[in-house]
Amino acid sequence: MNALVRSEASHRNSTIAVGPRPPAPVFAKPQPISFFTSNAEIYAQGETAGNFYRIEFGAVRIYRLLSDGRRQIAAFHLAGETFGFEADLTHHFFAEAIVATCLCTHRVSAGETLSQDLLPLALRYLARAQKHLLVVGRQNAVERIAAFLIDIADRQGGLEHIELSMSRQDIADYLGLTIETVSRGLTKLRDTGFIKFHGLRVLDICKPQALRLMCE
Amino acid sequence: MNALVRSEASHRNSTIAVGPRPPAPVFAKPQPISFFTSNAEIYAQGETAGNFYRIEFGAVRIYRLLSDGRRQIAAFHLAGETFGFEADLTHHFFAEAIVATCLCTHRVSAGETLSQDLLPLALRYLARAQKHLLVVGRQNAVERIAAFLIDIADRQGGLEHIELSMSRQDIADYLGLTIETVSRGLTKLRDTGFIKFHGLRVLDICKPQALRLMCE
DNA sequence: CGCTCGCTTGATATAGCTCAAAAGCTGTGG
DNA sequence: CCACAGCTTTTGAGCTATATCAAGCGAGCG
């Protein structure tokens, strides 16, 4: 299965208050900033919720575990995105920093108008998760990897240049594959000229149209 | 693959206005009721959105297609649930009645306070979709079927008695399996005494604890 | 009574998993 | 600047769970 022991690298990072900041564009008041090192836990499944977070820089994985250690990453969140709000006051997932990450924390109590801002966000994430279900449920390995690359490229500004913050294991656990299958898929996409590597986690999409067609 | 042609059974049902009704508990005004026969389309991917729907009775599947016909059902909605709202004004999925279904239509323009009601709903569906990702991405066939049965049982009131409104093909497309694998999985659960059939789509869960344990 | 349709069962094929090892990278210390 | 250790990633070989293809079965219906 997929029962790797990853936990020892994943302990809570101390929150570093860096003081007041200029107002964020969407939410009213200056809020505390906290910093997380790579693999630091932001919150755990079962923990009390109540805050949500805007990523100033870095990247975050949202995931769940089965009792035998199998992991599914439900979402990646990149710089600029807001995450961590829940329907009830409990977190149903784990959240960890993928790389060194800086978060701006917001309290839910801060204002009632927040739900006005949060609803479109929640709906976007819902559509994203449900689209990802099609990828994981019905596409083969290479199609899943293609869909992942297209998604990241679009979210990094629509360029064909990609800088991955996550490991092959993270990608595998996001796509419902093994690390070996992800590696073989990327190799196949490279050998067929769809992508070009400039380092393990840096690559260009050479045939964006064709790659898009592959996962429709 | 899974390229069945299902489309000929799926054309728009005429909306039957049954006149004003007593106010729904959550939303303010009486709203038009419409009726859909089994397999009737409620809305299509790409269509303009703007309404949302409460299921008075019946059941609905929310799904997406790949160009070659592979289908992934992203969610089932049962009686009492509300669905169909979107972040932008476009539907990103198809919605069809699974059985004879009666919907109460609400216009988004009806009131600004709606987002207060819709946010927790959206968040619950988001958590549901992301949990389902773990099932589809990391669990084997029998575990997926067990998780599906537990989910339906919980949503039908927590009883151990289940009446499925959906076909084996719908279940397969929800779980990312083939119809044959679903059938074999159900047979295995029956033969090992976890469930007992009282008809093709009617069954009891005999060992709820053990079944739950199977998909954790 | 004989269709049709949805479901089950059987036999075989294969995509992706598992296990194993090699090959790159990165950082550290001499 | 090189050597070595500890990672992550890639590559290889064989195995297995599930898909695919095909046939049979049973309930509902004209």
Short mmCIF file of C-alpha atoms (C1' of nucleotides) in Angstrom, two decimals:
data_model
loop_
_atom_site.label_atom_id
_atom_site.label_comp_id
_atom_site.label_asym_id
_atom_site.label_seq_id
_atom_site.Cartn_x
_atom_site.Cartn_y
_atom_site.Cartn_z
CA MET A 1 0.00 0.00 0.00
CA ASN A 2 1.33 3.42 0.84
CA ALA A 3 2.15 3.16 4.51
CA LEU A 4 5.16 5.40 4.74
CA VAL A 5 5.99 6.94 8.06
CA ARG A 6 6.12 10.66 7.47
CA SER A 7 5.05 11.90 10.84
CA GLU A 8 8.39 12.61 12.52
CA ALA A 9 9.04 15.46 10.10
CA SER A 10 5.66 16.99 10.86
CA HIS A 11 5.36 18.80 14.18
CA ARG A 12 3.69 22.10 14.99
CA ASN A 13 5.71 25.17 14.17
CA SER A 14 5.80 27.99 16.68
CA THR A 15 3.71 30.92 15.52
CA ILE A 16 5.82 34.03 15.06
CA ALA A 17 3.85 37.25 15.40
CA VAL A 18 5.50 39.81 13.13
CA GLY A 19 3.19 42.63 14.18
CA PRO A 20 0.61 44.71 12.29
CA ARG A 21 0.69 44.84 8.49
CA PRO A 22 -0.96 46.97 5.79
CA PRO A 23 -4.63 46.00 5.33
CA ALA A 24 -5.23 43.06 3.01
CA PRO A 25 -7.35 43.94 -0.03
CA VAL A 26 -10.36 41.77 0.90
CA PHE A 27 -10.52 41.61 4.70
CA ALA A 28 -10.59 44.62 6.96
CA LYS A 29 -8.04 44.64 9.78
CA PRO A 30 -4.31 43.98 9.99
CA GLN A 31 -3.77 40.42 11.16
CA PRO A 32 -0.97 38.36 12.72
CA ILE A 33 1.53 36.74 10.43
CA SER A 34 2.95 33.32 11.11
CA PHE A 35 5.76 31.40 9.50
CA PHE A 36 5.98 27.68 8.89
CA THR A 37 9.00 25.67 7.84
CA SER A 38 8.76 22.93 5.23
CA ASN A 39 6.54 20.07 6.47
CA ALA A 40 5.36 22.00 9.52
CA GLU A 41 1.78 21.25 10.55
CA ILE A 42 -0.66 24.17 10.29
CA TYR A 43 -3.64 22.34 11.76
CA ALA A 44 -4.64 18.74 12.34
CA GLN A 45 -7.77 16.76 11.60
CA GLY A 46 -10.08 16.87 14.64
CA GLU A 47 -8.65 20.14 15.93
CA THR A 48 -10.94 23.06 16.73
CA ALA A 49 -11.32 25.37 13.75
CA GLY A 50 -12.23 29.06 13.76
CA ASN A 51 -9.45 30.81 11.89
CA PHE A 52 -8.65 30.85 8.24
CA TYR A 53 -5.42 31.66 6.48
CA ARG A 54 -4.17 33.59 3.48
CA ILE A 55 -0.89 32.36 1.99
CA GLU A 56 1.52 35.30 1.65
CA PHE A 57 4.16 33.06 0.11
CA GLY A 58 4.77 29.32 0.03
CA ALA A 59 2.39 26.42 -0.52
CA VAL A 60 0.14 24.16 1.57
CA ARG A 61 -1.23 20.62 1.27
CA ILE A 62 -4.66 19.64 2.61
CA TYR A 63 -4.90 15.90 3.22
CA ARG A 64 -6.48 12.95 5.00
CA LEU A 65 -5.05 9.64 6.14
CA LEU A 66 -6.40 6.12 6.35
CA SER A 67 -5.55 4.20 9.49
CA ASP A 68 -2.83 2.21 7.72
CA GLY A 69 -1.07 5.37 6.54
CA ARG A 70 -2.42 5.71 3.01
CA ARG A 71 -2.64 9.41 2.29
CA GLN A 72 -4.81 11.42 -0.08
CA ILE A 73 -4.00 15.05 -0.69
CA ALA A 74 -7.37 16.70 -1.33
CA ALA A 75 -5.96 20.06 -2.44
CA PHE A 76 -2.84 22.15 -2.88
CA HIS A 77 -3.10 25.82 -2.00
CA LEU A 78 -0.62 28.26 -3.51
CA ALA A 79 0.46 31.82 -2.69
CA GLY A 80 -2.49 34.24 -2.61
CA GLU A 81 -5.10 31.60 -1.77
CA THR A 82 -7.21 31.48 1.40
CA PHE A 83 -8.04 28.21 3.17
CA GLY A 84 -8.90 26.64 6.50
CA PHE A 85 -12.54 27.64 7.07
CA GLU A 86 -15.02 24.90 8.03
CA ALA A 87 -18.78 24.39 8.24
CA ASP A 88 -18.68 23.35 11.89
CA LEU A 89 -15.92 24.25 14.34
CA THR A 90 -13.77 21.22 13.59
CA HIS A 91 -11.03 20.67 11.03
CA HIS A 92 -11.77 17.60 8.92
CA PHE A 93 -8.34 17.55 7.27
CA PHE A 94 -4.68 18.07 7.99
CA ALA A 95 -2.90 21.13 6.63
CA GLU A 96 0.90 21.29 6.27
CA ALA A 97 3.35 23.69 4.71
CA ILE A 98 4.98 22.12 1.64
CA VAL A 99 7.84 24.62 1.62
CA ALA A 100 8.73 27.58 3.85
CA THR A 101 5.39 29.35 4.06
CA CYS A 102 4.05 32.58 5.48
CA LEU A 103 0.38 32.79 6.49
CA CYS A 104 -1.84 35.70 7.40
CA THR A 105 -4.38 34.53 9.98
CA HIS A 106 -7.98 35.80 10.06
CA ARG A 107 -10.46 35.19 12.86
CA VAL A 108 -13.94 34.18 11.74
CA SER A 109 -15.41 36.43 14.44
CA ALA A 110 -13.84 39.48 12.75
CA GLY A 111 -16.95 40.34 10.72
CA GLU A 112 -20.27 38.96 9.56
CA THR A 113 -19.72 40.18 6.03
CA LEU A 114 -16.98 37.58 5.68
CA SER A 115 -19.43 34.93 4.52
CA GLN A 116 -20.07 37.21 1.53
CA ASP A 117 -16.40 36.82 0.63
CA LEU A 118 -16.07 33.19 1.66
CA LEU A 119 -19.03 31.74 -0.25
CA PRO A 120 -17.60 32.26 -3.76
CA LEU A 121 -14.30 30.89 -2.49
CA ALA A 122 -15.95 27.80 -1.01
CA LEU A 123 -17.87 27.26 -4.24
CA ARG A 124 -14.70 27.56 -6.29
CA TYR A 125 -12.95 25.00 -4.10
CA LEU A 126 -16.00 22.74 -4.30
CA ALA A 127 -15.96 22.82 -8.10
CA ARG A 128 -12.21 22.25 -8.03
CA ALA A 129 -12.54 19.19 -5.76
CA GLN A 130 -15.36 17.75 -7.84
CA LYS A 131 -13.41 18.25 -11.05
CA HIS A 132 -10.46 16.56 -9.42
CA LEU A 133 -12.73 13.60 -8.67
CA LEU A 134 -13.10 13.07 -12.41
CA VAL A 135 -9.32 13.04 -12.77
CA VAL A 136 -8.76 10.55 -9.96
CA GLY A 137 -11.81 8.42 -10.69
CA ARG A 138 -11.71 8.12 -14.46
CA GLN A 139 -8.36 9.15 -15.98
CA ASN A 140 -5.26 7.01 -16.46
CA ALA A 141 -1.86 7.82 -15.01
CA VAL A 142 -0.52 10.00 -17.83
CA GLU A 143 -3.82 11.88 -18.15
CA ARG A 144 -3.81 12.58 -14.41
CA ILE A 145 -0.29 13.96 -14.55
CA ALA A 146 -1.15 16.08 -17.58
CA ALA A 147 -4.22 17.46 -15.77
CA PHE A 148 -2.08 18.26 -12.74
CA LEU A 149 0.51 20.14 -14.79
CA ILE A 150 -2.16 22.12 -16.64
CA ASP A 151 -3.87 23.00 -13.35
CA ILE A 152 -0.64 24.21 -11.74
CA ALA A 153 0.35 26.18 -14.84
CA ASP A 154 -3.05 27.91 -14.92
CA ARG A 155 -2.88 28.75 -11.24
CA GLN A 156 0.67 30.06 -11.50
CA GLY A 157 -0.47 32.70 -13.95
CA GLY A 158 -1.16 30.78 -17.12
CA LEU A 159 2.48 30.61 -18.14
CA GLU A 160 3.96 27.48 -19.64
CA HIS A 161 6.78 27.64 -17.11
CA ILE A 162 6.20 25.62 -13.93
CA GLU A 163 8.06 25.61 -10.62
CA LEU A 164 6.76 22.76 -8.51
CA SER A 165 6.92 23.25 -4.77
CA MET A 166 5.82 19.69 -4.02
CA SER A 167 7.69 16.39 -4.13
CA ARG A 168 6.86 13.45 -6.38
CA GLN A 169 5.31 11.76 -3.32
CA ASP A 170 2.98 14.75 -2.83
CA ILE A 171 1.98 14.63 -6.49
CA ALA A 172 1.38 10.88 -6.23
CA ASP A 173 -0.80 11.30 -3.14
CA TYR A 174 -2.74 14.07 -4.88
CA LEU A 175 -3.35 12.03 -8.03
CA GLY A 176 -4.04 8.68 -6.33
CA LEU A 177 -0.94 7.07 -7.84
CA THR A 178 2.40 5.76 -6.56
CA ILE A 179 5.57 7.79 -6.74
CA GLU A 180 7.01 5.36 -9.30
CA THR A 181 4.03 5.79 -11.61
CA VAL A 182 4.29 9.58 -11.36
CA SER A 183 7.97 9.39 -12.23
CA ARG A 184 7.34 7.11 -15.21
CA GLY A 185 4.52 9.36 -16.40
CA LEU A 186 6.68 12.47 -16.27
CA THR A 187 9.44 10.61 -18.11
CA LYS A 188 6.97 9.58 -20.79
CA LEU A 189 5.70 13.18 -21.18
CA ARG A 190 9.32 14.35 -21.44
CA ASP A 191 10.28 11.67 -23.99
CA THR A 192 7.25 12.50 -26.14
CA GLY A 193 8.17 16.18 -26.12
CA PHE A 194 5.21 17.49 -24.14
CA ILE A 195 7.39 18.91 -21.37
CA LYS A 196 11.03 19.85 -20.86
CA PHE A 197 12.82 19.72 -17.50
CA HIS A 198 15.21 22.41 -16.25
CA GLY A 199 15.79 20.69 -12.92
CA LEU A 200 13.83 18.12 -10.96
CA ARG A 201 11.03 20.51 -10.07
CA VAL A 202 11.31 23.10 -12.82
CA LEU A 203 9.83 22.47 -16.24
CA ASP A 204 8.29 24.01 -19.33
CA ILE A 205 5.18 22.83 -21.11
CA CYS A 206 6.18 22.60 -24.75
CA LYS A 207 2.82 21.60 -26.26
CA PRO A 208 0.17 23.25 -24.08
CA GLN A 209 -2.67 22.65 -26.55
CA ALA A 210 -1.91 18.97 -26.95
CA LEU A 211 -1.44 18.50 -23.22
CA ARG A 212 -4.80 20.13 -22.56
CA LEU A 213 -6.47 17.93 -25.16
CA MET A 214 -5.03 14.88 -23.44
CA CYS A 215 -7.14 15.43 -20.32
CA GLU A 216 -10.54 16.49 -21.64
CA MET B 1 -12.97 2.44 -21.05
CA ASN B 2 -16.48 3.43 -20.08
CA ALA B 3 -17.86 4.90 -23.27
CA LEU B 4 -21.50 3.97 -22.99
CA VAL B 5 -23.99 6.05 -24.86
CA ARG B 6 -26.47 7.21 -22.28
CA SER B 7 -27.57 10.44 -23.84
CA GLU B 8 -30.76 9.39 -25.59
CA ALA B 9 -32.45 8.78 -22.25
CA SER B 10 -31.50 12.20 -21.00
CA HIS B 11 -33.54 15.09 -22.37
CA ARG B 12 -34.94 18.11 -20.58
CA ASN B 13 -38.18 17.57 -18.73
CA SER B 14 -40.87 20.19 -19.01
CA THR B 15 -41.15 22.20 -15.82
CA ILE B 16 -44.57 21.82 -14.27
CA ALA B 17 -45.55 24.77 -12.10
CA VAL B 18 -47.77 23.41 -9.33
CA GLY B 19 -48.45 26.83 -7.85
CA PRO B 20 -47.57 28.41 -4.49
CA ARG B 21 -46.65 26.19 -1.53
CA PRO B 22 -46.22 26.69 2.22
CA PRO B 23 -42.94 28.47 2.99
CA ALA B 24 -39.86 26.25 3.22
CA PRO B 25 -38.20 26.35 6.65
CA VAL B 26 -34.96 27.98 5.52
CA PHE B 27 -35.78 30.28 2.61
CA ALA B 28 -38.37 33.00 2.68
CA LYS B 29 -40.94 32.87 -0.11
CA PRO B 30 -43.06 30.13 -1.68
CA GLN B 31 -41.38 28.95 -4.86
CA PRO B 32 -42.29 27.04 -8.00
CA ILE B 33 -42.20 23.27 -7.91
CA SER B 34 -40.99 21.23 -10.85
CA PHE B 35 -41.11 17.54 -11.52
CA PHE B 36 -38.53 15.42 -13.31
CA THR B 37 -38.88 11.87 -14.53
CA SER B 38 -36.11 9.32 -14.08
CA ASN B 39 -33.00 10.34 -16.09
CA ALA B 40 -34.40 13.78 -16.95
CA GLU B 41 -31.78 16.51 -17.16
CA ILE B 42 -32.09 19.29 -14.57
CA TYR B 43 -29.25 21.39 -15.93
CA ALA B 44 -26.26 20.87 -18.21
CA GLN B 45 -22.59 21.75 -17.94
CA GLY B 46 -21.98 25.16 -19.51
CA GLU B 47 -25.55 26.34 -19.00
CA THR B 48 -26.24 29.63 -17.25
CA ALA B 49 -26.73 29.15 -13.52
CA GLY B 50 -28.65 31.37 -11.11
CA ASN B 51 -31.18 29.12 -9.42
CA PHE B 52 -30.73 26.45 -6.86
CA TYR B 53 -32.96 23.56 -5.96
CA ARG B 54 -34.27 21.77 -2.90
CA ILE B 55 -35.20 18.12 -3.39
CA GLU B 56 -38.73 17.52 -2.08
CA PHE B 57 -38.53 13.85 -2.99
CA GLY B 58 -36.35 11.77 -5.28
CA ALA B 59 -32.61 11.82 -5.89
CA VAL B 60 -30.15 13.62 -8.17
CA ARG B 61 -26.73 12.85 -9.64
CA ILE B 62 -24.14 15.59 -10.27
CA TYR B 63 -21.58 14.51 -12.86
CA ARG B 64 -19.00 15.37 -15.50
CA LEU B 65 -17.97 13.63 -18.71
CA LEU B 66 -14.73 13.16 -20.56
CA SER B 67 -14.87 13.61 -24.32
CA ASP B 68 -14.82 9.84 -24.90
CA GLY B 69 -17.84 9.30 -22.65
CA ARG B 70 -16.17 8.30 -19.40
CA ARG B 71 -18.37 9.61 -16.60
CA GLN B 72 -17.62 10.56 -13.02
CA ILE B 73 -20.50 11.23 -10.65
CA ALA B 74 -19.20 13.86 -8.24
CA ALA B 75 -22.12 13.70 -5.84
CA PHE B 76 -25.52 12.20 -5.15
CA HIS B 77 -28.12 14.47 -3.58
CA LEU B 78 -31.03 12.93 -1.69
CA ALA B 79 -34.41 14.22 -0.51
CA GLY B 80 -34.12 17.33 1.65
CA GLU B 81 -30.80 18.48 0.19
CA THR B 82 -30.20 21.74 -1.69
CA PHE B 83 -27.90 21.93 -4.71
CA GLY B 84 -27.19 23.80 -7.94
CA PHE B 85 -25.58 27.06 -6.78
CA GLU B 86 -22.30 28.13 -8.42
CA ALA B 87 -19.50 30.61 -7.82
CA ASP B 88 -19.89 32.24 -11.22
CA LEU B 89 -23.04 32.16 -13.33
CA THR B 90 -22.20 28.94 -15.14
CA HIS B 91 -22.93 25.32 -14.29
CA HIS B 92 -19.73 23.29 -14.29
CA PHE B 93 -21.54 19.94 -14.02
CA PHE B 94 -24.56 18.08 -15.28
CA ALA B 95 -27.46 17.36 -12.96
CA GLU B 96 -30.01 14.63 -13.65
CA ALA B 97 -32.86 13.06 -11.73
CA ILE B 98 -32.01 9.47 -10.79
CA VAL B 99 -35.65 8.57 -10.09
CA ALA B 100 -38.89 10.54 -10.30
CA THR B 101 -37.93 13.73 -8.50
CA CYS B 102 -39.65 16.86 -7.30
CA LEU B 103 -37.63 20.06 -6.92
CA CYS B 104 -38.38 23.36 -5.28
CA THR B 105 -36.62 26.13 -7.22
CA HIS B 106 -35.10 29.21 -5.54
CA ARG B 107 -33.80 32.28 -7.32
CA VAL B 108 -30.46 33.56 -6.08
CA SER B 109 -31.76 37.12 -6.39
CA ALA B 110 -34.41 36.40 -3.75
CA GLY B 111 -32.35 37.71 -0.85
CA GLU B 112 -28.84 38.72 0.12
CA THR B 113 -29.02 36.80 3.38
CA LEU B 114 -28.98 33.61 1.37
CA SER B 115 -25.22 33.43 1.43
CA GLN B 116 -25.52 33.09 5.19
CA ASP B 117 -27.47 29.91 4.59
CA LEU B 118 -25.49 28.71 1.59
CA LEU B 119 -21.97 28.99 3.02
CA PRO B 120 -22.30 26.17 5.59
CA LEU B 121 -23.95 24.07 2.89
CA ALA B 122 -21.13 24.74 0.42
CA LEU B 123 -18.56 23.91 3.09
CA ARG B 124 -20.32 20.66 3.95
CA TYR B 125 -20.36 19.64 0.27
CA LEU B 126 -16.70 20.64 -0.04
CA ALA B 127 -15.71 18.44 2.90
CA ARG B 128 -17.85 15.64 1.44
CA ALA B 129 -16.18 15.90 -1.97
CA GLN B 130 -12.71 15.99 -0.45
CA LYS B 131 -13.46 12.98 1.74
CA HIS B 132 -14.74 11.18 -1.33
CA LEU B 133 -11.39 11.92 -2.99
CA LEU B 134 -9.72 9.73 -0.37
CA VAL B 135 -12.14 6.92 -1.16
CA VAL B 136 -11.61 7.11 -4.91
CA GLY B 137 -7.89 7.86 -4.75
CA ARG B 138 -6.70 5.45 -2.09
CA GLN B 139 -9.22 2.71 -1.31
CA ASN B 140 -9.69 -0.62 -3.04
CA ALA B 141 -12.94 -1.76 -4.62
CA VAL B 142 -14.54 -3.39 -1.57
CA GLU B 143 -13.51 -0.50 0.70
CA ARG B 144 -15.05 1.98 -1.73
CA ILE B 145 -18.33 0.07 -1.81
CA ALA B 146 -18.36 -0.19 1.99
CA ALA B 147 -17.75 3.56 2.28
CA PHE B 148 -20.59 4.21 -0.17
CA LEU B 149 -23.05 2.04 1.78
CA ILE B 150 -22.07 3.65 5.11
CA ASP B 151 -22.46 7.12 3.60
CA ILE B 152 -25.90 6.37 2.18
CA ALA B 153 -27.04 4.72 5.41
CA ASP B 154 -25.94 7.75 7.45
CA ARG B 155 -27.66 10.15 5.09
CA GLN B 156 -30.88 8.12 5.05
CA GLY B 157 -31.23 8.62 8.79
CA GLY B 158 -28.56 6.42 10.28
CA LEU B 159 -30.59 3.23 9.92
CA GLU B 160 -29.00 -0.01 8.80
CA HIS B 161 -31.70 -0.40 6.19
CA ILE B 162 -30.84 0.99 2.76
CA GLU B 163 -33.00 1.66 -0.27
CA LEU B 164 -30.77 2.55 -3.20
CA SER B 165 -32.28 4.84 -5.79
CA MET B 166 -29.31 4.51 -8.15
CA SER B 167 -28.29 1.75 -10.55
CA ARG B 168 -25.08 -0.28 -10.34
CA GLN B 169 -23.74 1.87 -13.20
CA ASP B 170 -24.35 5.04 -11.18
CA ILE B 171 -22.58 3.53 -8.17
CA ALA B 172 -19.68 2.48 -10.40
CA ASP B 173 -19.37 5.96 -11.89
CA TYR B 174 -19.49 7.47 -8.40
CA LEU B 175 -16.78 5.15 -7.04
CA GLY B 176 -14.51 5.19 -10.09
CA LEU B 177 -15.06 1.48 -10.77
CA THR B 178 -16.75 -0.63 -13.43
CA ILE B 179 -20.22 -2.04 -13.02
CA GLU B 180 -18.78 -5.56 -12.88
CA THR B 181 -16.42 -4.69 -10.04
CA VAL B 182 -19.28 -3.09 -8.09
CA SER B 183 -21.37 -6.21 -8.59
CA ARG B 184 -18.55 -8.49 -7.47
CA GLY B 185 -17.86 -6.28 -4.44
CA LEU B 186 -21.49 -6.35 -3.35
CA THR B 187 -21.54 -10.12 -3.80
CA LYS B 188 -18.43 -10.46 -1.66
CA LEU B 189 -19.95 -8.25 1.08
CA ARG B 190 -23.08 -10.39 0.96
CA ASP B 191 -21.17 -13.70 1.06
CA THR B 192 -19.10 -12.52 4.03
CA GLY B 193 -22.24 -11.55 5.92
CA PHE B 194 -21.71 -7.79 6.01
CA ILE B 195 -24.92 -7.06 4.13
CA LYS B 196 -28.16 -8.87 3.29
CA PHE B 197 -30.21 -8.17 0.16
CA HIS B 198 -34.00 -7.94 0.12
CA GLY B 199 -34.16 -7.11 -3.59
CA LEU B 200 -31.61 -5.75 -6.02
CA ARG B 201 -31.65 -2.27 -4.52
CA VAL B 202 -32.85 -2.96 -1.00
CA LEU B 203 -30.45 -4.22 1.65
CA ASP B 204 -29.61 -4.29 5.34
CA ILE B 205 -26.21 -3.71 6.86
CA CYS B 206 -25.71 -6.64 9.23
CA LYS B 207 -22.34 -5.64 10.72
CA PRO B 208 -22.32 -1.83 10.76
CA GLN B 209 -19.29 -1.57 13.08
CA ALA B 210 -17.15 -3.92 11.01
CA LEU B 211 -18.22 -2.25 7.77
CA ARG B 212 -17.25 1.14 9.18
CA LEU B 213 -13.90 -0.19 10.32
CA MET B 214 -13.26 -1.47 6.81
CA CYS B 215 -13.10 2.04 5.37
CA GLU B 216 -11.17 4.05 7.95
"C1'" DC C 1 -44.59 -16.45 -23.72
"C1'" DG C 2 -40.78 -14.26 -25.20
"C1'" DC C 3 -38.46 -9.55 -25.01
"C1'" DT C 4 -35.63 -6.26 -22.90
"C1'" DC C 5 -32.95 -4.40 -19.47
"C1'" DG C 6 -30.24 -4.48 -15.41
"C1'" DC C 7 -27.43 -7.41 -12.90
"C1'" DT C 8 -24.22 -11.26 -12.02
"C1'" DT C 9 -20.66 -14.49 -13.09
"C1'" DG C 10 -16.63 -16.31 -15.67
"C1'" DA C 11 -12.22 -15.99 -18.28
"C1'" DT C 12 -8.51 -13.28 -19.82
"C1'" DA C 13 -5.70 -8.98 -20.40
"C1'" DT C 14 -3.29 -5.11 -18.65
"C1'" DA C 15 -2.26 -0.74 -16.18
"C1'" DG C 16 -0.39 0.36 -12.30
"C1'" DC C 17 1.52 -1.52 -7.83
"C1'" DT C 18 5.30 -3.66 -5.28
"C1'" DC C 19 9.86 -4.75 -4.45
"C1'" DA C 20 14.61 -3.84 -5.56
"C1'" DA C 21 18.45 -1.34 -7.04
"C1'" DA C 22 20.79 2.34 -9.30
"C1'" DA C 23 21.43 7.16 -10.23
"C1'" DG C 24 21.17 12.10 -9.10
"C1'" DC C 25 21.20 15.99 -5.75
"C1'" DT C 26 22.39 18.45 -1.49
"C1'" DG C 27 24.79 19.41 2.36
"C1'" DT C 28 28.73 18.66 5.54
"C1'" DG C 29 33.32 18.10 6.95
"C1'" DG C 30 37.98 17.50 6.05
"C1'" DC D 1 37.73 21.01 -3.91
"C1'" DC D 2 36.64 16.34 -3.01
"C1'" DA D 3 34.37 12.44 -0.47
"C1'" DC D 4 30.79 10.63 1.79
"C1'" DA D 5 25.97 10.24 3.78
"C1'" DG D 6 21.25 10.80 3.36
"C1'" DC D 7 17.83 12.17 0.56
"C1'" DT D 8 14.68 12.10 -3.66
"C1'" DT D 9 13.96 10.43 -8.11
"C1'" DT D 10 14.38 7.17 -11.80
"C1'" DT D 11 14.54 2.67 -13.79
"C1'" DG D 12 13.77 -2.40 -13.97
"C1'" DA D 13 11.24 -6.88 -13.29
"C1'" DG D 14 7.46 -9.36 -11.84
"C1'" DC D 15 2.76 -9.50 -9.63
"C1'" DT D 16 -2.06 -8.45 -8.79
"C1'" DA D 17 -6.36 -5.93 -8.58
"C1'" DT D 18 -9.35 -4.34 -11.61
"C1'" DA D 19 -10.78 -3.62 -16.47
"C1'" DT D 20 -12.43 -5.84 -20.48
"C1'" DC D 21 -14.92 -9.08 -23.12
"C1'" DA D 22 -18.45 -12.45 -23.16
"C1'" DA D 23 -22.17 -15.17 -21.61
"C1'" DG D 24 -25.96 -16.30 -18.58
"C1'" DC D 25 -29.78 -15.12 -15.46
"C1'" DG D 26 -34.09 -13.14 -13.60
"C1'" DA D 27 -37.74 -9.72 -13.05
"C1'" DG D 28 -40.93 -6.79 -15.29
"C1'" DC D 29 -43.75 -5.92 -19.40
"C1'" DG D 30 -45.97 -5.94 -23.84
#
